[in-house]
Short mmCIF file of C-alpha atoms and ligand atoms in Angstrom, two decimals:
data_model
loop_
_atom_site.label_atom_id
_atom_site.label_comp_id
_atom_site.label_asym_id
_atom_site.label_seq_id
_atom_site.Cartn_x
_atom_site.Cartn_y
_atom_site.Cartn_z
CA MET A 20 -104.41 -33.20 16.52
CA LYS A 21 -103.36 -35.23 13.91
CA LYS A 22 -100.46 -33.69 11.73
CA LEU A 23 -99.78 -33.72 7.79
CA VAL A 24 -96.21 -32.81 7.10
CA ILE A 25 -95.29 -31.14 3.67
CA LEU A 26 -91.50 -31.47 2.64
CA GLY A 27 -90.55 -29.10 0.55
CA GLY A 28 -92.34 -25.89 -0.95
CA GLY A 29 -91.57 -25.64 -4.68
CA TYR A 30 -93.98 -26.42 -7.41
CA GLY A 31 -95.56 -29.65 -5.79
CA GLY A 32 -95.84 -28.73 -1.94
CA MET A 33 -96.86 -25.31 -3.01
CA GLN A 34 -99.47 -26.53 -4.96
CA LEU A 35 -100.93 -29.06 -2.40
CA LEU A 36 -100.83 -26.67 0.58
CA SER A 37 -102.91 -23.91 -1.80
CA SER A 38 -105.04 -26.46 -2.71
CA ILE A 39 -105.91 -28.21 0.78
CA ILE A 40 -106.30 -25.07 3.04
CA PRO A 41 -109.59 -24.37 2.28
CA HIS A 42 -110.66 -27.58 3.50
CA LEU A 43 -108.81 -28.51 6.01
CA PRO A 44 -110.61 -30.31 8.41
CA TYR A 45 -110.92 -29.34 12.18
CA ASN A 46 -108.42 -31.36 13.78
CA LEU A 47 -105.48 -31.19 11.64
CA MET A 48 -102.31 -29.64 11.93
CA VAL A 49 -100.31 -29.00 8.57
CA ILE A 50 -96.48 -28.40 8.71
CA LEU A 51 -94.55 -27.17 6.05
CA ILE A 52 -91.11 -27.97 6.06
CA ASP A 53 -88.37 -26.18 3.55
CA LYS A 54 -84.78 -24.86 3.78
CA VAL A 55 -85.89 -21.25 2.24
CA PRO A 56 -88.28 -19.19 3.30
CA PHE A 57 -89.90 -18.59 0.23
CA HIS A 58 -91.54 -20.56 -2.88
CA PHE A 59 -89.28 -19.60 -5.16
CA LEU A 60 -90.11 -19.89 -8.93
CA LYS A 61 -87.53 -22.07 -9.99
CA THR A 62 -88.38 -22.12 -13.75
CA GLU A 63 -86.88 -18.52 -13.76
CA TYR A 64 -83.62 -19.56 -12.16
CA TYR A 65 -81.46 -19.27 -15.51
CA ALA A 66 -82.18 -15.62 -15.27
CA ILE A 67 -81.00 -15.52 -11.61
CA ALA A 68 -77.38 -16.83 -12.74
CA ALA A 69 -77.33 -14.24 -15.61
CA GLY A 70 -77.90 -11.97 -13.03
CA THR A 71 -80.92 -10.17 -15.28
CA VAL A 72 -83.55 -11.02 -12.67
CA GLN A 73 -83.34 -10.42 -8.56
CA ASP A 74 -84.33 -13.71 -6.43
CA GLN A 75 -86.58 -11.07 -4.69
CA SER A 76 -88.94 -10.85 -7.59
CA LEU A 77 -89.29 -14.81 -7.84
CA GLN A 78 -90.30 -15.20 -4.11
CA ILE A 79 -93.77 -15.79 -3.33
CA PRO A 80 -94.88 -15.76 0.30
CA PHE A 81 -95.94 -19.29 1.74
CA PRO A 82 -99.92 -18.83 2.48
CA LYS A 83 -100.86 -18.05 5.98
CA HIS A 84 -103.44 -20.14 8.20
CA PRO A 85 -104.43 -21.12 11.80
CA GLN A 86 -103.47 -24.68 11.21
CA VAL A 87 -100.71 -24.02 9.13
CA SER A 88 -97.45 -23.90 10.47
CA ILE A 89 -94.01 -23.32 7.96
CA ILE A 90 -90.70 -24.18 9.35
CA GLN A 91 -87.56 -22.96 7.74
CA ALA A 92 -84.87 -26.10 8.24
CA GLU A 93 -83.38 -28.66 6.45
CA VAL A 94 -84.71 -32.03 6.23
CA GLU A 95 -81.99 -34.88 6.84
CA LYS A 96 -83.65 -37.94 7.05
CA ILE A 97 -87.31 -39.83 6.80
CA ASP A 98 -87.82 -42.46 9.14
CA LEU A 99 -90.54 -44.51 7.52
CA GLU A 100 -90.80 -46.78 10.20
CA LYS A 101 -91.18 -44.35 12.86
CA ASN A 102 -92.96 -42.15 10.91
CA LYS A 103 -90.98 -39.01 11.71
CA VAL A 104 -88.58 -36.69 9.97
CA TRP A 105 -85.13 -35.81 11.02
CA LEU A 106 -83.81 -31.96 10.73
CA SER A 107 -80.11 -31.18 10.43
CA ASP A 108 -80.53 -29.66 13.72
CA GLY A 109 -81.16 -32.90 15.48
CA ASN A 110 -85.09 -32.49 16.61
CA PRO A 111 -87.61 -35.10 14.86
CA ILE A 112 -91.30 -34.15 13.40
CA ALA A 113 -93.68 -36.95 13.86
CA TYR A 114 -96.47 -36.99 10.97
CA ASN A 115 -99.47 -39.17 10.43
CA ASP A 116 -99.41 -38.57 6.73
CA LEU A 117 -96.46 -37.30 4.57
CA ILE A 118 -96.02 -35.48 1.31
CA ILE A 119 -92.33 -36.01 -0.10
CA GLY A 120 -91.72 -33.09 -2.20
CA LEU A 121 -87.92 -31.99 -2.21
CA GLY A 122 -87.26 -31.92 -5.55
CA CYS A 123 -84.39 -32.58 -7.30
CA GLU A 124 -80.30 -32.58 -7.61
CA ASP A 125 -77.80 -32.44 -10.50
CA ASP A 126 -77.08 -35.86 -12.07
CA TYR A 127 -73.38 -35.58 -12.60
CA HIS A 128 -73.66 -39.30 -14.57
CA GLN A 129 -70.66 -40.46 -13.11
CA VAL A 130 -68.53 -37.73 -14.88
CA GLU A 131 -65.20 -37.39 -12.35
CA GLY A 132 -64.68 -33.71 -11.57
CA ALA A 133 -68.27 -32.54 -12.40
CA ASP A 134 -69.97 -31.67 -9.11
CA LYS A 135 -66.67 -30.37 -7.87
CA TYR A 136 -65.66 -28.13 -10.77
CA THR A 137 -69.13 -27.43 -12.42
CA HIS A 138 -71.69 -24.04 -11.41
CA SER A 139 -75.59 -25.49 -10.97
CA ILE A 140 -78.48 -23.46 -11.38
CA GLN A 141 -80.78 -26.00 -9.61
CA THR A 142 -81.36 -24.28 -5.93
CA ILE A 143 -81.60 -20.28 -5.43
CA SER A 144 -78.41 -20.40 -3.56
CA LYS A 145 -76.31 -22.11 -6.43
CA SER A 146 -77.80 -19.87 -8.83
CA LYS A 147 -76.95 -16.99 -6.94
CA HIS A 148 -73.63 -18.25 -6.42
CA THR A 149 -73.44 -19.04 -10.48
CA HIS A 150 -74.23 -15.42 -10.81
CA LYS A 151 -71.32 -14.07 -8.56
CA HIS A 152 -68.96 -16.30 -10.63
CA LEU A 153 -69.91 -15.24 -14.06
CA GLN A 154 -70.48 -11.61 -13.05
CA GLY A 155 -66.47 -11.70 -12.12
CA LEU A 156 -65.65 -12.60 -15.72
CA PRO A 157 -63.89 -10.35 -18.17
CA ASP A 158 -65.21 -9.59 -21.57
CA ASN A 159 -65.13 -12.24 -23.83
CA GLY A 160 -64.59 -14.49 -20.86
CA LYS A 161 -65.38 -18.46 -21.71
CA VAL A 162 -68.64 -20.00 -20.65
CA ALA A 163 -69.29 -24.04 -21.22
CA ILE A 164 -72.99 -24.99 -20.53
CA ILE A 165 -73.13 -28.83 -20.18
CA GLY A 166 -76.36 -29.65 -21.66
CA GLY A 167 -78.67 -28.31 -24.44
CA GLY A 168 -82.18 -28.99 -22.74
CA LEU A 169 -84.29 -26.50 -21.58
CA SER A 170 -82.81 -25.33 -18.48
CA GLY A 171 -79.11 -24.98 -20.56
CA VAL A 172 -80.33 -23.55 -23.33
CA GLU A 173 -82.31 -20.68 -21.74
CA LEU A 174 -79.42 -19.73 -19.70
CA ALA A 175 -77.09 -19.80 -22.96
CA ALA A 176 -79.44 -17.52 -24.27
CA GLU A 177 -79.94 -15.27 -21.16
CA LEU A 178 -76.01 -14.74 -21.05
CA ALA A 179 -75.82 -14.30 -24.92
CA GLU A 180 -78.62 -11.59 -25.06
CA SER A 181 -77.14 -9.99 -21.47
CA LYS A 182 -73.32 -10.23 -21.35
CA LYS A 183 -69.89 -9.70 -23.16
CA LEU A 184 -69.36 -13.65 -23.03
CA GLN A 185 -68.02 -16.36 -25.47
CA ILE A 186 -70.73 -19.20 -24.66
CA ALA A 187 -70.27 -22.63 -25.86
CA LEU A 188 -73.05 -25.29 -25.36
CA PHE A 189 -72.37 -28.91 -25.20
CA ASP A 190 -74.89 -31.60 -26.03
CA ARG A 191 -74.62 -35.20 -26.42
CA GLY A 192 -77.37 -35.85 -28.76
CA ASN A 193 -76.85 -34.42 -32.51
CA ALA A 194 -79.59 -31.94 -31.56
CA ILE A 195 -79.99 -29.52 -28.98
CA LEU A 196 -83.59 -29.31 -27.33
CA SER A 197 -84.37 -33.20 -28.45
CA ALA A 198 -87.54 -33.21 -27.21
CA TYR A 199 -88.98 -30.51 -29.35
CA PRO A 200 -89.84 -30.44 -32.89
CA LYS A 201 -87.34 -29.99 -35.41
CA LYS A 202 -89.04 -26.21 -36.25
CA VAL A 203 -88.04 -25.45 -32.79
CA ARG A 204 -84.60 -27.00 -32.83
CA ASN A 205 -83.68 -24.90 -35.98
CA TYR A 206 -85.05 -21.87 -34.79
CA VAL A 207 -82.93 -21.81 -31.77
CA GLU A 208 -79.68 -23.25 -33.38
CA ARG A 209 -80.45 -20.10 -35.69
CA TRP A 210 -80.69 -18.20 -32.97
CA PHE A 211 -77.43 -19.15 -31.16
CA GLU A 212 -75.71 -18.60 -34.53
CA THR A 213 -77.09 -14.90 -34.76
CA LYS A 214 -75.77 -14.08 -30.89
CA LYS A 215 -72.31 -16.50 -31.85
CA VAL A 216 -73.30 -19.14 -29.35
CA ILE A 217 -71.35 -22.31 -30.41
CA VAL A 218 -73.35 -25.66 -30.04
CA TYR A 219 -70.96 -28.42 -29.83
CA LYS A 220 -73.11 -31.48 -30.98
CA ASN A 221 -72.57 -35.31 -30.12
CA SER A 222 -70.20 -34.14 -27.39
CA GLU A 223 -69.28 -36.73 -24.84
CA ILE A 224 -67.85 -35.09 -21.67
CA THR A 225 -65.55 -37.71 -20.18
CA ARG A 226 -64.18 -35.02 -17.21
CA ILE A 227 -64.13 -31.76 -15.88
CA GLU A 228 -61.22 -30.41 -14.22
CA GLU A 229 -60.85 -26.72 -12.82
CA ASN A 230 -61.59 -24.22 -16.07
CA LEU A 231 -61.19 -27.53 -18.60
CA VAL A 232 -64.08 -29.45 -20.06
CA TYR A 233 -62.85 -32.74 -21.77
CA ASN A 234 -65.18 -33.14 -25.00
CA HIS A 235 -64.07 -36.62 -26.52
CA GLY A 236 -60.96 -36.91 -23.91
CA SER A 237 -59.62 -33.14 -25.49
CA PRO A 238 -59.38 -30.70 -22.82
CA MET A 239 -61.00 -27.27 -23.73
CA PRO A 240 -60.22 -24.11 -21.29
CA PHE A 241 -63.48 -22.15 -19.77
CA ASP A 242 -63.40 -19.58 -17.38
CA CYS A 243 -66.98 -20.78 -15.93
CA ILE A 244 -68.55 -24.13 -16.21
CA VAL A 245 -72.20 -24.82 -15.72
CA TRP A 246 -73.83 -28.21 -15.31
CA THR A 247 -77.45 -28.43 -16.90
CA ALA A 248 -77.00 -32.04 -18.24
CA GLY A 249 -79.31 -33.80 -15.93
CA ILE A 250 -81.60 -34.19 -12.54
CA GLN A 251 -81.78 -36.69 -10.17
CA PRO A 252 -84.20 -37.00 -7.14
CA ASN A 253 -82.97 -35.39 -4.07
CA LYS A 254 -80.07 -37.27 -1.78
CA ILE A 255 -82.94 -37.94 1.36
CA VAL A 256 -85.17 -39.74 -1.53
CA ARG A 257 -82.47 -41.61 -2.77
CA ALA A 258 -81.26 -42.77 0.59
CA LEU A 259 -85.05 -44.03 0.95
CA ASP A 260 -85.53 -47.73 1.30
CA VAL A 261 -88.64 -48.39 -1.24
CA GLU A 262 -89.02 -49.12 -5.37
CA LYS A 263 -87.86 -46.73 -7.54
CA ASP A 264 -87.55 -46.24 -11.19
CA LYS A 265 -84.26 -46.18 -13.24
CA LYS A 266 -83.95 -42.44 -12.61
CA GLY A 267 -83.98 -43.15 -8.93
CA ARG A 268 -87.67 -41.43 -8.62
CA ILE A 269 -90.23 -43.60 -6.43
CA PHE A 270 -92.89 -45.91 -7.78
CA LEU A 271 -96.45 -44.59 -6.76
CA SER A 272 -100.05 -46.38 -6.54
CA LYS A 273 -102.44 -44.47 -8.86
CA TYR A 274 -103.32 -42.43 -5.81
CA HIS A 275 -99.90 -41.09 -5.28
CA HIS A 276 -98.94 -42.35 -2.28
CA LEU A 277 -96.30 -45.48 -1.76
CA PRO A 278 -97.80 -48.74 -2.44
CA SER A 279 -97.26 -50.12 0.87
CA ASN A 280 -98.25 -46.97 2.70
CA GLU A 281 -101.17 -44.83 2.22
CA HIS A 282 -100.10 -42.02 4.54
CA VAL A 283 -96.78 -41.39 2.22
CA PHE A 284 -97.55 -39.52 -0.90
CA VAL A 285 -94.82 -38.55 -3.09
CA VAL A 286 -95.07 -35.30 -5.31
CA GLY A 287 -92.92 -33.60 -8.02
CA ASP A 288 -89.28 -34.45 -9.59
CA CYS A 289 -89.38 -37.39 -6.85
CA ALA A 290 -92.16 -39.08 -8.22
CA SER A 291 -91.74 -41.75 -11.00
CA LEU A 292 -94.79 -40.54 -13.20
CA ASN A 293 -95.80 -40.88 -17.00
CA HIS A 294 -94.25 -37.99 -18.09
CA PRO A 295 -90.66 -35.92 -17.59
CA PRO A 296 -90.49 -33.67 -14.55
CA SER A 297 -91.83 -30.54 -14.70
CA ALA A 298 -93.33 -27.91 -12.67
CA GLN A 299 -96.60 -28.34 -14.34
CA LEU A 300 -96.73 -32.10 -13.64
CA ALA A 301 -95.80 -31.15 -10.11
CA ARG A 302 -98.61 -28.89 -10.06
CA GLY A 303 -100.68 -31.33 -11.81
CA GLN A 304 -99.78 -34.32 -9.53
CA ALA A 305 -100.08 -32.05 -6.11
CA GLU A 306 -104.29 -31.32 -7.45
CA GLN A 307 -104.67 -34.45 -7.58
CA ILE A 308 -103.01 -35.39 -3.91
CA ALA A 309 -105.31 -32.68 -2.47
CA PHE A 310 -108.06 -34.21 -4.19
CA VAL A 311 -107.14 -37.82 -2.41
CA LEU A 312 -106.68 -36.14 1.04
CA ILE A 313 -110.14 -34.04 0.76
CA SER A 314 -111.53 -36.81 -0.22
CA LYS A 315 -110.32 -39.09 2.48
CA TRP A 316 -111.12 -36.37 5.19
CA GLN A 317 -114.76 -35.62 3.93
CA GLY A 318 -115.42 -39.73 3.95
CA LYS A 319 -115.60 -39.77 -0.03
CA LEU A 320 -115.01 -42.95 -2.07
CA LEU A 321 -111.99 -42.33 -4.06
CA PRO A 322 -112.13 -43.09 -8.12
CA TYR A 323 -111.50 -46.12 -9.21
CA HIS A 324 -109.57 -44.73 -12.04
CA MET A 325 -107.65 -41.16 -11.65
CA PRO A 326 -107.98 -38.98 -14.60
CA PRO A 327 -104.59 -38.63 -16.44
CA ILE A 328 -102.92 -35.39 -15.27
CA LYS A 329 -103.05 -32.38 -18.06
CA LEU A 330 -100.21 -30.87 -19.37
CA LYS A 331 -100.31 -27.23 -21.20
CA GLY A 332 -97.20 -27.77 -23.23
CA VAL A 333 -93.89 -26.26 -22.75
CA LEU A 334 -92.37 -22.83 -22.75
CA GLY A 335 -88.80 -21.61 -23.31
CA SER A 336 -87.25 -18.19 -23.52
CA LEU A 337 -84.38 -16.92 -25.75
CA GLY A 338 -83.61 -13.54 -24.05
CA LYS A 339 -86.26 -11.14 -22.84
CA LYS A 340 -87.95 -10.99 -26.25
CA ASP A 341 -87.95 -14.22 -28.19
CA GLY A 342 -88.64 -17.75 -27.13
CA PHE A 343 -90.08 -21.19 -28.31
CA GLY A 344 -92.57 -23.63 -27.42
CA LEU A 345 -94.68 -26.92 -27.93
CA ILE A 346 -98.78 -26.39 -27.18
CA ALA A 347 -101.03 -28.85 -27.93
CA LYS A 348 -98.29 -30.24 -30.51
CA THR A 349 -98.11 -27.12 -32.18
CA ALA A 350 -94.49 -25.95 -32.41
CA LEU A 351 -94.68 -22.11 -31.69
CA THR A 352 -91.12 -19.69 -32.26
CA GLY A 353 -90.77 -15.97 -31.94
CA ARG A 354 -92.04 -13.35 -29.90
CA ILE A 355 -95.60 -15.32 -29.22
CA PRO A 356 -94.32 -17.94 -27.40
CA ARG A 357 -91.79 -15.72 -25.26
CA LEU A 358 -94.81 -13.15 -24.48
CA ILE A 359 -97.10 -16.13 -23.15
CA LYS A 360 -94.37 -17.44 -20.99
CA ARG A 361 -94.13 -13.93 -19.66
CA GLY A 362 -97.90 -14.09 -19.19
CA VAL A 363 -97.98 -17.25 -17.45
CA LEU A 364 -94.77 -16.12 -14.98
CA TRP A 365 -96.90 -13.08 -14.03
CA LYS A 366 -100.18 -14.56 -13.60
CA ASP A 367 -98.28 -16.89 -11.27
CA LYS A 368 -96.75 -14.22 -9.26
CA ILE A 369 -100.49 -12.99 -8.78
CA LYS A 370 -102.25 -16.00 -8.19
CA LYS A 371 -99.90 -17.27 -5.38
CA ALA A 372 -99.27 -13.99 -4.00
CA LYS A 373 -103.05 -14.04 -2.66
C1 FAD B 27 -83.52 -23.73 -14.85
C2 FAD B 27 -84.79 -24.02 -15.09
C3 FAD B 27 -85.98 -23.80 -16.06
C4 FAD B 27 -87.17 -24.90 -15.77
N1 FAD B 27 -88.15 -24.43 -16.63
C5 FAD B 27 -89.45 -25.21 -16.46
C6 FAD B 27 -90.41 -24.87 -17.55
O1 FAD B 27 -90.44 -23.98 -18.30
N2 FAD B 27 -91.66 -25.49 -17.37
C7 FAD B 27 -91.70 -26.44 -16.04
O2 FAD B 27 -92.35 -27.30 -16.31
N3 FAD B 27 -90.37 -26.82 -15.37
C8 FAD B 27 -88.95 -26.12 -15.52
N4 FAD B 27 -88.25 -26.59 -14.93
C9 FAD B 27 -88.19 -27.79 -14.07
C10 FAD B 27 -89.37 -27.15 -12.51
O3 FAD B 27 -88.63 -26.04 -12.16
C11 FAD B 27 -89.04 -28.32 -11.68
O4 FAD B 27 -89.46 -29.51 -12.52
C12 FAD B 27 -90.39 -28.39 -10.63
O5 FAD B 27 -89.45 -27.03 -9.82
C13 FAD B 27 -90.45 -29.35 -9.83
O6 FAD B 27 -91.15 -29.14 -8.56
P1 FAD B 27 -90.98 -29.89 -7.22
O7 FAD B 27 -92.11 -28.97 -6.19
O8 FAD B 27 -90.69 -31.28 -7.37
O9 FAD B 27 -89.57 -29.39 -6.55
P2 FAD B 27 -88.99 -28.02 -6.67
O10 FAD B 27 -90.23 -26.98 -7.30
O11 FAD B 27 -87.57 -27.94 -6.56
O12 FAD B 27 -89.16 -27.57 -4.79
C14 FAD B 27 -88.53 -28.59 -3.81
C15 FAD B 27 -88.64 -27.70 -2.25
O13 FAD B 27 -87.90 -28.86 -1.81
C16 FAD B 27 -86.78 -27.73 -0.90
N5 FAD B 27 -85.81 -28.77 -0.35
C17 FAD B 27 -85.18 -29.49 -1.01
N6 FAD B 27 -84.14 -30.50 -0.34
C18 FAD B 27 -84.67 -30.09 0.80
C19 FAD B 27 -84.37 -30.30 2.53
N7 FAD B 27 -83.32 -31.10 2.40
N8 FAD B 27 -84.63 -29.99 3.08
C20 FAD B 27 -85.61 -28.70 3.53
N9 FAD B 27 -86.17 -28.04 2.35
C21 FAD B 27 -85.38 -28.99 0.70
C22 FAD B 27 -86.75 -26.51 -1.78
O14 FAD B 27 -86.00 -25.57 -1.30
C23 FAD B 27 -87.56 -26.80 -2.68
O15 FAD B 27 -88.47 -25.13 -2.32
C24 FAD B 27 -87.38 -25.80 -14.67
C25 FAD B 27 -86.18 -26.51 -14.18
C26 FAD B 27 -84.74 -25.20 -14.19
C27 FAD B 27 -83.70 -25.61 -12.93
#
């Protein structure tokens, strides 16, 4: 039996597995390795941290199939020379084809103390830990969120709506949500004003100490500091000696494998692609990898050009009833984008649970 090993059952890994299952050749075994026992809907981790959602509602079982084994274990190292993956318990897993979909980690941009003194919403366990800390704060406790992108904004909004806290959101740009049109940015800023969330624009976080954020060198006290100011590929990927872009993401061929090895594919946040990393991108790319693998199994020629990955747009939440988004270049604000986001999440749960 040949072995296809998938590292990570996140958006990329899970989509890939679901797409190839109906087409598996009889002589192939698939092994999916993840440190957590379920696929988690990571896009909702801000709500786990805020305590407005339980982790059970975001977990989706991995698909079952006689040719698929799920191993719950931590990957420690990938040996591309020997075609082996090493697990933290010391066990090696050999592969014929490998999919690397290990996602990302916080990028602290060398800000001293940020790794030690800030909380995170990048994994389910870190989000739960962040929630534990936030839950223990007294009324009017002060929370700093560093990073005014999608996840920082969603966390600030969810906390502002659900808890009696003083929330400060720091961003180094002259606007939060810099990737969105002005209409969206202004709407979100006004929403924050009504909820008394203080937005610090043009901030420069130079250092973090226990309960202290240094903005432009001046210390500001907080009871909890959450880091949402950037991501980098998983450390297993950072340790690989392959060609990467400036963000540490792996350069790939048009068929999404390493340029020097057609048996090793990279999906999602670890891959260098033409769009910023997102769950949607990871899924779209996974569908293309599935197409490449299935074509190979069926002896079909691959097209000379792969089609561009289609992205539908991004939606964000401002608590449970309000939101924003950018779909087909149209800026959306208010209840409608929130309702669409809820619908997308619901559809995801139903589709994946099948
Ligand atoms: C709060 C928040 C909100 C977001 N909102 C959106 C949104 O609205 N829309 C959108 O498109 N994107 C959103 N994103 C981004 C999106 O979640 C990621 O881009 C997406 O999860 C990437 O998919 P992936 O498959 O590369 O990695 P992931 O989905 O992160 O999956 C990686 C998997 O690898 C496993 N893993 C990691 N390391 C190891 C190891 N050493 N051993 C074993 N297993 C390991 C993890 O457990 C995980 O299951 C959001 C992210 C956050 C944090």
